[in-house]
């Protein structure tokens, strides 16, 4: 199959391109650095010619509320229109578990808008909602610094390895469109604090990590289950455990 990965130069895109190539498919990583720009439409017609599937793992260069919404709406419209012209048979998009439960976060609102465009486009699709990546925990730590301690939301967390996300996306892209949303997550659901404490301890950092119900997650208030699959057992679980990933990293 010919599969185009939009956002192919990023973390998930690189892993996905490598995974599909290992399986013998023509995996093409598309990004502005390769001459494909979904915001302007540049290069889309050429790269999508003959494509069986498109996997959109692109990301906004700015996380400011208005900018991120504009990115996902504008790039989504351009990409879906080009796919219709090219006769693409399957549109796969990476989104976030709980995107529709965090209205206080502009990035999550933008992902919901992207999902809506996909569902209304008339192209067979599968939306894959993933929990946060193991690799993103470092960014969460930076945002949690409060003096000599870290303060994180008092909520559940179930992150997943980026490589496991890529493997799941590859499987979805090679299968028939579901015209539905599926969820993927890591194998362990634990309090937010546990993952953060283990991450910093692995680097020799023993600052106190405190859970606080009032702590915000990038501007949004969390309920205990905001960032994890709503129904236990309904999500596909990646095989990589956090402690094994930490050891390897």
PDB file of C-alpha atoms in Angstrom:
ATOM      1  CA  UNK A   1       0.000   0.000   0.000  1.00  0.00           C
ATOM      2  CA  UNK A   2       0.987   3.622  -0.481  1.00  0.00           C
ATOM      3  CA  UNK A   3       0.435   5.428   2.804  1.00  0.00           C
ATOM      4  CA  UNK A   4       1.136   9.128   3.292  1.00  0.00           C
ATOM      5  CA  UNK A   5       2.002  10.281   6.810  1.00  0.00           C
ATOM      6  CA  UNK A   6       1.156  13.948   7.337  1.00  0.00           C
ATOM      7  CA  UNK A   7       3.477  15.248  10.039  1.00  0.00           C
ATOM      8  CA  UNK A   8       5.950  12.544   9.139  1.00  0.00           C
ATOM      9  CA  UNK A   9       8.954  14.407  10.550  1.00  0.00           C
ATOM     10  CA  UNK A  10       7.637  14.413  14.134  1.00  0.00           C
ATOM     11  CA  UNK A  11       8.009  11.843  16.913  1.00  0.00           C
ATOM     12  CA  UNK A  12       5.021   9.692  15.966  1.00  0.00           C
ATOM     13  CA  UNK A  13       5.478  10.299  12.245  1.00  0.00           C
ATOM     14  CA  UNK A  14       9.063   9.037  12.255  1.00  0.00           C
ATOM     15  CA  UNK A  15       8.118   5.908  14.201  1.00  0.00           C
ATOM     16  CA  UNK A  16       5.103   5.250  11.973  1.00  0.00           C
ATOM     17  CA  UNK A  17       7.030   5.711   8.725  1.00  0.00           C
ATOM     18  CA  UNK A  18       9.685   3.279   9.943  1.00  0.00           C
ATOM     19  CA  UNK A  19       7.083   0.730  11.074  1.00  0.00           C
ATOM     20  CA  UNK A  20       5.175   0.744   7.781  1.00  0.00           C
ATOM     21  CA  UNK A  21       8.398   0.583   5.779  1.00  0.00           C
ATOM     22  CA  UNK A  22       9.534  -2.432   7.805  1.00  0.00           C
ATOM     23  CA  UNK A  23       6.315  -4.145   6.793  1.00  0.00           C
ATOM     24  CA  UNK A  24       7.078  -3.536   3.107  1.00  0.00           C
ATOM     25  CA  UNK A  25       4.687  -0.660   2.391  1.00  0.00           C
ATOM     26  CA  UNK A  26       5.413   2.586   0.590  1.00  0.00           C
ATOM     27  CA  UNK A  27       5.370   4.946   3.547  1.00  0.00           C
ATOM     28  CA  UNK A  28       5.879   8.583   2.609  1.00  0.00           C
ATOM     29  CA  UNK A  29       6.651  11.114   5.332  1.00  0.00           C
ATOM     30  CA  UNK A  30       5.126  14.476   4.398  1.00  0.00           C
ATOM     31  CA  UNK A  31       5.814  17.753   6.182  1.00  0.00           C
ATOM     32  CA  UNK A  32       6.680  21.370   5.329  1.00  0.00           C
ATOM     33  CA  UNK A  33      10.363  20.383   5.285  1.00  0.00           C
ATOM     34  CA  UNK A  34       9.597  17.949   2.445  1.00  0.00           C
ATOM     35  CA  UNK A  35       7.534  20.500   0.491  1.00  0.00           C
ATOM     36  CA  UNK A  36       4.065  19.502   1.739  1.00  0.00           C
ATOM     37  CA  UNK A  37       2.182  22.187   3.649  1.00  0.00           C
ATOM     38  CA  UNK A  38      -1.378  21.459   4.735  1.00  0.00           C
ATOM     39  CA  UNK A  39      -1.952  25.061   5.817  1.00  0.00           C
ATOM     40  CA  UNK A  40      -1.411  26.348   2.262  1.00  0.00           C
ATOM     41  CA  UNK A  41      -2.207  23.155   0.342  1.00  0.00           C
ATOM     42  CA  UNK A  42       1.269  23.167  -1.217  1.00  0.00           C
ATOM     43  CA  UNK A  43       2.337  19.740  -2.462  1.00  0.00           C
ATOM     44  CA  UNK A  44      -0.804  17.891  -1.381  1.00  0.00           C
ATOM     45  CA  UNK A  45      -2.091  16.926  -4.828  1.00  0.00           C
ATOM     46  CA  UNK A  46       1.262  15.473  -5.848  1.00  0.00           C
ATOM     47  CA  UNK A  47       1.952  13.529  -2.655  1.00  0.00           C
ATOM     48  CA  UNK A  48      -1.575  12.085  -2.424  1.00  0.00           C
ATOM     49  CA  UNK A  49      -1.700  10.807  -6.002  1.00  0.00           C
ATOM     50  CA  UNK A  50      -2.238   7.051  -5.832  1.00  0.00           C
ATOM     51  CA  UNK A  51      -2.339   6.964  -2.030  1.00  0.00           C
ATOM     52  CA  UNK A  52      -4.423   4.214  -0.441  1.00  0.00           C
ATOM     53  CA  UNK A  53      -4.478   5.809   3.006  1.00  0.00           C
ATOM     54  CA  UNK A  54      -3.442   8.992   4.784  1.00  0.00           C
ATOM     55  CA  UNK A  55      -2.434   9.141   8.440  1.00  0.00           C
ATOM     56  CA  UNK A  56      -2.542  12.633   9.931  1.00  0.00           C
ATOM     57  CA  UNK A  57      -0.237  12.996  12.927  1.00  0.00           C
ATOM     58  CA  UNK A  58       0.578  16.654  12.273  1.00  0.00           C
ATOM     59  CA  UNK A  59       0.786  19.203  15.056  1.00  0.00           C
ATOM     60  CA  UNK A  60       0.397  22.934  15.392  1.00  0.00           C
ATOM     61  CA  UNK A  61       3.617  24.970  15.688  1.00  0.00           C
ATOM     62  CA  UNK A  62       1.828  27.170  18.246  1.00  0.00           C
ATOM     63  CA  UNK A  63      -0.289  26.010  21.207  1.00  0.00           C
ATOM     64  CA  UNK A  64      -1.956  29.403  21.675  1.00  0.00           C
ATOM     65  CA  UNK A  65      -5.721  28.850  21.636  1.00  0.00           C
ATOM     66  CA  UNK A  66      -6.621  30.744  18.455  1.00  0.00           C
ATOM     67  CA  UNK A  67      -3.524  29.565  16.566  1.00  0.00           C
ATOM     68  CA  UNK A  68      -3.982  25.894  17.335  1.00  0.00           C
ATOM     69  CA  UNK A  69      -7.669  25.996  16.369  1.00  0.00           C
ATOM     70  CA  UNK A  70      -6.809  27.746  13.108  1.00  0.00           C
ATOM     71  CA  UNK A  71      -4.124  25.142  12.378  1.00  0.00           C
ATOM     72  CA  UNK A  72      -6.313  22.080  12.806  1.00  0.00           C
ATOM     73  CA  UNK A  73      -9.318  23.590  11.018  1.00  0.00           C
ATOM     74  CA  UNK A  74      -7.417  25.056   8.069  1.00  0.00           C
ATOM     75  CA  UNK A  75      -5.037  22.155   7.567  1.00  0.00           C
ATOM     76  CA  UNK A  76      -7.875  19.685   8.045  1.00  0.00           C
ATOM     77  CA  UNK A  77     -10.033  21.284   5.363  1.00  0.00           C
ATOM     78  CA  UNK A  78      -7.153  21.451   2.879  1.00  0.00           C
ATOM     79  CA  UNK A  79      -6.059  17.880   3.519  1.00  0.00           C
ATOM     80  CA  UNK A  80      -9.542  16.362   3.336  1.00  0.00           C
ATOM     81  CA  UNK A  81     -10.364  18.272   0.142  1.00  0.00           C
ATOM     82  CA  UNK A  82      -7.153  17.028  -1.474  1.00  0.00           C
ATOM     83  CA  UNK A  83      -7.931  13.467  -0.365  1.00  0.00           C
ATOM     84  CA  UNK A  84     -11.356  13.631  -2.018  1.00  0.00           C
ATOM     85  CA  UNK A  85      -9.740  14.774  -5.267  1.00  0.00           C
ATOM     86  CA  UNK A  86      -7.149  11.996  -5.081  1.00  0.00           C
ATOM     87  CA  UNK A  87      -9.669   9.284  -4.207  1.00  0.00           C
ATOM     88  CA  UNK A  88      -8.012   8.320  -0.917  1.00  0.00           C
ATOM     89  CA  UNK A  89      -9.828   5.349   0.615  1.00  0.00           C
ATOM     90  CA  UNK A  90      -8.977   5.757   4.301  1.00  0.00           C
ATOM     91  CA  UNK A  91      -8.237   8.787   6.458  1.00  0.00           C
ATOM     92  CA  UNK A  92      -6.629   8.024   9.823  1.00  0.00           C
ATOM     93  CA  UNK A  93      -6.116  10.755  12.407  1.00  0.00           C
ATOM     94  CA  UNK A  94      -4.407  10.790  15.776  1.00  0.00           C
ATOM     95  CA  UNK A  95      -6.354  12.546  18.524  1.00  0.00           C
ATOM     96  CA  UNK A  96      -6.407  12.528  22.338  1.00  0.00           C
ATOM     97  CA  UNK A  97      -8.298  10.453  24.885  1.00  0.00           C
ATOM     98  CA  UNK A  98     -10.626  12.789  26.755  1.00  0.00           C
ATOM     99  CA  UNK A  99     -10.472  15.538  24.125  1.00  0.00           C
ATOM    100  CA  UNK A 100     -14.201  16.172  24.506  1.00  0.00           C
ATOM    101  CA  UNK A 101     -13.991  16.255  28.310  1.00  0.00           C
ATOM    102  CA  UNK A 102     -11.536  19.166  28.703  1.00  0.00           C
ATOM    103  CA  UNK A 103     -13.236  22.290  27.396  1.00  0.00           C
ATOM    104  CA  UNK A 104     -10.851  24.439  29.440  1.00  0.00           C
ATOM    105  CA  UNK A 105      -7.903  23.438  27.263  1.00  0.00           C
ATOM    106  CA  UNK A 106      -7.682  25.161  23.866  1.00  0.00           C
ATOM    107  CA  UNK A 107      -5.608  22.365  22.326  1.00  0.00           C
ATOM    108  CA  UNK A 108      -8.218  19.768  23.231  1.00  0.00           C
ATOM    109  CA  UNK A 109     -10.980  21.970  21.810  1.00  0.00           C
ATOM    110  CA  UNK A 110      -9.032  22.229  18.556  1.00  0.00           C
ATOM    111  CA  UNK A 111      -8.687  18.439  18.346  1.00  0.00           C
ATOM    112  CA  UNK A 112     -12.452  18.082  18.764  1.00  0.00           C
ATOM    113  CA  UNK A 113     -12.933  20.542  15.894  1.00  0.00           C
ATOM    114  CA  UNK A 114     -10.536  18.466  13.771  1.00  0.00           C
ATOM    115  CA  UNK A 115     -12.468  15.294  14.581  1.00  0.00           C
ATOM    116  CA  UNK A 116     -15.722  16.984  13.553  1.00  0.00           C
ATOM    117  CA  UNK A 117     -14.273  17.949  10.160  1.00  0.00           C
ATOM    118  CA  UNK A 118     -13.185  14.354   9.556  1.00  0.00           C
ATOM    119  CA  UNK A 119     -16.583  12.904  10.426  1.00  0.00           C
ATOM    120  CA  UNK A 120     -18.337  15.367   8.108  1.00  0.00           C
ATOM    121  CA  UNK A 121     -15.945  14.998   5.162  1.00  0.00           C
ATOM    122  CA  UNK A 122     -17.503  11.919   3.574  1.00  0.00           C
ATOM    123  CA  UNK A 123     -14.170  10.044   3.412  1.00  0.00           C
ATOM    124  CA  UNK A 124     -13.943   6.649   5.156  1.00  0.00           C
ATOM    125  CA  UNK A 125     -12.055   7.273   8.395  1.00  0.00           C
ATOM    126  CA  UNK A 126     -10.732   5.988  11.673  1.00  0.00           C
ATOM    127  CA  UNK A 127      -9.918   8.356  14.531  1.00  0.00           C
ATOM    128  CA  UNK A 128      -7.398   7.000  17.025  1.00  0.00           C
ATOM    129  CA  UNK A 129      -7.505   8.704  20.398  1.00  0.00           C
ATOM    130  CA  UNK A 130      -4.346   8.095  22.438  1.00  0.00           C
ATOM    131  CA  UNK A 131      -3.469   8.964  25.997  1.00  0.00           C
ATOM    132  CA  UNK A 132      -0.411  11.141  26.634  1.00  0.00           C
ATOM    133  CA  UNK A 133       2.940   9.741  25.532  1.00  0.00           C
ATOM    134  CA  UNK A 134       5.655   8.648  27.953  1.00  0.00           C
ATOM    135  CA  UNK A 135       7.871  11.148  26.141  1.00  0.00           C
ATOM    136  CA  UNK A 136       5.503  13.990  27.130  1.00  0.00           C
ATOM    137  CA  UNK A 137       5.915  13.436  30.882  1.00  0.00           C
ATOM    138  CA  UNK A 138       9.059  15.613  30.868  1.00  0.00           C
ATOM    139  CA  UNK A 139       7.017  18.547  29.536  1.00  0.00           C
ATOM    140  CA  UNK A 140       4.395  17.963  32.232  1.00  0.00           C
ATOM    141  CA  UNK A 141       7.153  18.074  34.847  1.00  0.00           C
ATOM    142  CA  UNK A 142       8.379  21.455  33.572  1.00  0.00           C
ATOM    143  CA  UNK A 143       4.859  22.844  33.895  1.00  0.00           C
ATOM    144  CA  UNK A 144       4.441  21.426  37.424  1.00  0.00           C
ATOM    145  CA  UNK A 145       7.389  23.195  39.083  1.00  0.00           C
ATOM    146  CA  UNK A 146       6.344  25.133  42.187  1.00  0.00           C
ATOM    147  CA  UNK A 147       9.437  26.282  44.021  1.00  0.00           C
ATOM    148  CA  UNK A 148      11.315  23.206  45.240  1.00  0.00           C
ATOM    149  CA  UNK A 149       8.429  20.834  44.615  1.00  0.00           C
ATOM    150  CA  UNK A 150       6.201  19.638  41.803  1.00  0.00           C
ATOM    151  CA  UNK A 151       2.431  20.055  42.017  1.00  0.00           C
ATOM    152  CA  UNK A 152       0.321  17.902  39.705  1.00  0.00           C
ATOM    153  CA  UNK A 153      -3.419  17.284  39.342  1.00  0.00           C
ATOM    154  CA  UNK A 154      -5.022  14.696  41.588  1.00  0.00           C
ATOM    155  CA  UNK A 155      -6.222  12.567  38.685  1.00  0.00           C
ATOM    156  CA  UNK A 156      -5.609   9.237  36.996  1.00  0.00           C
ATOM    157  CA  UNK A 157      -3.020   8.897  34.255  1.00  0.00           C
ATOM    158  CA  UNK A 158      -2.416   6.116  31.729  1.00  0.00           C
ATOM    159  CA  UNK A 159       0.343   7.202  29.331  1.00  0.00           C
ATOM    160  CA  UNK A 160       1.608   5.162  26.371  1.00  0.00           C
ATOM    161  CA  UNK A 161       4.946   4.808  24.570  1.00  0.00           C
ATOM    162  CA  UNK A 162       5.227   6.678  21.265  1.00  0.00           C
ATOM    163  CA  UNK A 163       6.429   3.490  19.577  1.00  0.00           C
ATOM    164  CA  UNK A 164       3.248   1.706  20.705  1.00  0.00           C
ATOM    165  CA  UNK A 165       1.136   4.549  19.305  1.00  0.00           C
ATOM    166  CA  UNK A 166       2.915   4.193  15.958  1.00  0.00           C
ATOM    167  CA  UNK A 167       2.360   0.429  15.942  1.00  0.00           C
ATOM    168  CA  UNK A 168      -1.355   0.891  16.606  1.00  0.00           C
ATOM    169  CA  UNK A 169      -1.659   3.532  13.874  1.00  0.00           C
ATOM    170  CA  UNK A 170       0.089   1.238  11.387  1.00  0.00           C
ATOM    171  CA  UNK A 171      -2.346  -1.555  12.167  1.00  0.00           C
ATOM    172  CA  UNK A 172      -5.311   0.778  11.758  1.00  0.00           C
ATOM    173  CA  UNK A 173      -4.020   2.252   8.482  1.00  0.00           C
ATOM    174  CA  UNK A 174      -3.612  -1.212   6.954  1.00  0.00           C
ATOM    175  CA  UNK A 175      -7.095  -2.323   7.990  1.00  0.00           C
ATOM    176  CA  UNK A 176     -10.508  -1.310   6.657  1.00  0.00           C
ATOM    177  CA  UNK A 177     -11.882   2.064   7.816  1.00  0.00           C
ATOM    178  CA  UNK A 178     -14.020   1.796  10.937  1.00  0.00           C
ATOM    179  CA  UNK A 179     -15.851   5.106  10.483  1.00  0.00           C
ATOM    180  CA  UNK A 180     -15.548   5.374  14.244  1.00  0.00           C
ATOM    181  CA  UNK A 181     -13.252   6.456  17.053  1.00  0.00           C
ATOM    182  CA  UNK A 182     -11.055   3.986  18.935  1.00  0.00           C
ATOM    183  CA  UNK A 183      -8.901   4.521  22.009  1.00  0.00           C
ATOM    184  CA  UNK A 184      -5.377   3.373  22.855  1.00  0.00           C
ATOM    185  CA  UNK A 185      -3.572   3.710  26.167  1.00  0.00           C
ATOM    186  CA  UNK A 186      -0.651   2.423  28.183  1.00  0.00           C
ATOM    187  CA  UNK A 187      -0.915  -0.776  30.245  1.00  0.00           C
ATOM    188  CA  UNK A 188      -0.936   0.930  33.673  1.00  0.00           C
ATOM    189  CA  UNK A 189      -3.521   3.307  35.134  1.00  0.00           C
ATOM    190  CA  UNK A 190      -2.122   5.046  38.215  1.00  0.00           C
ATOM    191  CA  UNK A 191      -2.338   8.454  39.898  1.00  0.00           C
ATOM    192  CA  UNK A 192      -0.702  11.277  37.963  1.00  0.00           C
ATOM    193  CA  UNK A 193       1.766  11.750  40.824  1.00  0.00           C
ATOM    194  CA  UNK A 194       3.172   8.218  40.505  1.00  0.00           C
ATOM    195  CA  UNK A 195       4.343   8.639  36.912  1.00  0.00           C
ATOM    196  CA  UNK A 196       5.878  12.050  37.576  1.00  0.00           C
ATOM    197  CA  UNK A 197       7.683  10.849  40.714  1.00  0.00           C
ATOM    198  CA  UNK A 198       9.111   7.819  38.914  1.00  0.00           C
ATOM    199  CA  UNK A 199      10.218   9.944  35.965  1.00  0.00           C
ATOM    200  CA  UNK A 200      12.183  12.434  38.046  1.00  0.00           C
ATOM    201  CA  UNK A 201      13.617   9.724  40.330  1.00  0.00           C
ATOM    202  CA  UNK A 202      15.001   7.943  37.260  1.00  0.00           C
ATOM    203  CA  UNK A 203      17.086  11.066  36.643  1.00  0.00           C
ATOM    204  CA  UNK A 204      18.266  11.325  40.240  1.00  0.00           C
ATOM    205  CA  UNK A 205      15.779  14.080  41.142  1.00  0.00           C
ATOM    206  CA  UNK A 206      14.032  13.513  44.484  1.00  0.00           C
ATOM    207  CA  UNK A 207      11.910  16.609  44.787  1.00  0.00           C
ATOM    208  CA  UNK A 208       8.538  16.207  46.471  1.00  0.00           C
ATOM    209  CA  UNK A 209       5.672  15.529  44.069  1.00  0.00           C
ATOM    210  CA  UNK A 210       2.331  16.667  45.472  1.00  0.00           C
ATOM    211  CA  UNK A 211      -1.128  15.896  44.087  1.00  0.00           C
ATOM    212  CA  UNK A 212      -3.612  18.762  44.324  1.00  0.00           C
ATOM    213  CA  UNK A 213      -7.222  18.703  43.147  1.00  0.00           C
ATOM    214  CA  UNK A 214      -6.902  22.427  42.338  1.00  0.00           C
ATOM    215  CA  UNK A 215      -3.845  22.006  40.121  1.00  0.00           C
ATOM    216  CA  UNK A 216      -4.549  22.692  36.447  1.00  0.00           C
ATOM    217  CA  UNK A 217      -3.431  20.645  33.455  1.00  0.00           C
ATOM    218  CA  UNK A 218      -2.209  23.266  30.967  1.00  0.00           C
ATOM    219  CA  UNK A 219      -5.024  25.598  31.985  1.00  0.00           C
ATOM    220  CA  UNK A 220      -7.762  23.003  32.431  1.00  0.00           C
ATOM    221  CA  UNK A 221      -9.253  21.564  35.606  1.00  0.00           C
ATOM    222  CA  UNK A 222      -9.179  17.771  35.724  1.00  0.00           C
ATOM    223  CA  UNK A 223     -11.608  15.270  37.140  1.00  0.00           C
ATOM    224  CA  UNK A 224     -10.117  11.924  38.265  1.00  0.00           C
ATOM    225  CA  UNK A 225     -10.921  10.284  34.901  1.00  0.00           C
ATOM    226  CA  UNK A 226     -10.423  13.198  32.501  1.00  0.00           C
ATOM    227  CA  UNK A 227      -7.292  11.859  30.758  1.00  0.00           C
ATOM    228  CA  UNK A 228      -7.919   8.101  30.760  1.00  0.00           C
ATOM    229  CA  UNK A 229     -10.260   5.871  28.721  1.00  0.00           C
ATOM    230  CA  UNK A 230     -13.796   6.287  29.945  1.00  0.00           C
ATOM    231  CA  UNK A 231     -14.540   2.560  30.067  1.00  0.00           C
ATOM    232  CA  UNK A 232     -11.979   0.217  31.600  1.00  0.00           C
ATOM    233  CA  UNK A 233     -11.184  -2.601  29.170  1.00  0.00           C
ATOM    234  CA  UNK A 234     -12.511  -0.776  26.097  1.00  0.00           C
ATOM    235  CA  UNK A 235      -9.175   0.676  24.929  1.00  0.00           C
ATOM    236  CA  UNK A 236      -6.368  -1.150  23.155  1.00  0.00           C
ATOM    237  CA  UNK A 237      -3.376  -1.234  25.503  1.00  0.00           C
ATOM    238  CA  UNK A 238       0.201  -0.787  24.374  1.00  0.00           C
ATOM    239  CA  UNK A 239       2.616  -3.474  25.613  1.00  0.00           C
ATOM    240  CA  UNK A 240       5.394  -1.196  26.912  1.00  0.00           C
ATOM    241  CA  UNK A 241       5.401  -0.559  30.637  1.00  0.00           C
ATOM    242  CA  UNK A 242       6.597   2.796  31.935  1.00  0.00           C
ATOM    243  CA  UNK A 243       9.386   1.345  34.080  1.00  0.00           C
ATOM    244  CA  UNK A 244      10.770  -0.595  31.110  1.00  0.00           C
ATOM    245  CA  UNK A 245      10.671   2.521  28.949  1.00  0.00           C
ATOM    246  CA  UNK A 246      12.466   4.492  31.666  1.00  0.00           C
ATOM    247  CA  UNK A 247      15.191   1.863  31.884  1.00  0.00           C
ATOM    248  CA  UNK A 248      15.715   1.904  28.135  1.00  0.00           C
ATOM    249  CA  UNK A 249      15.646   5.698  27.940  1.00  0.00           C
TER     250      UNK A 249
END
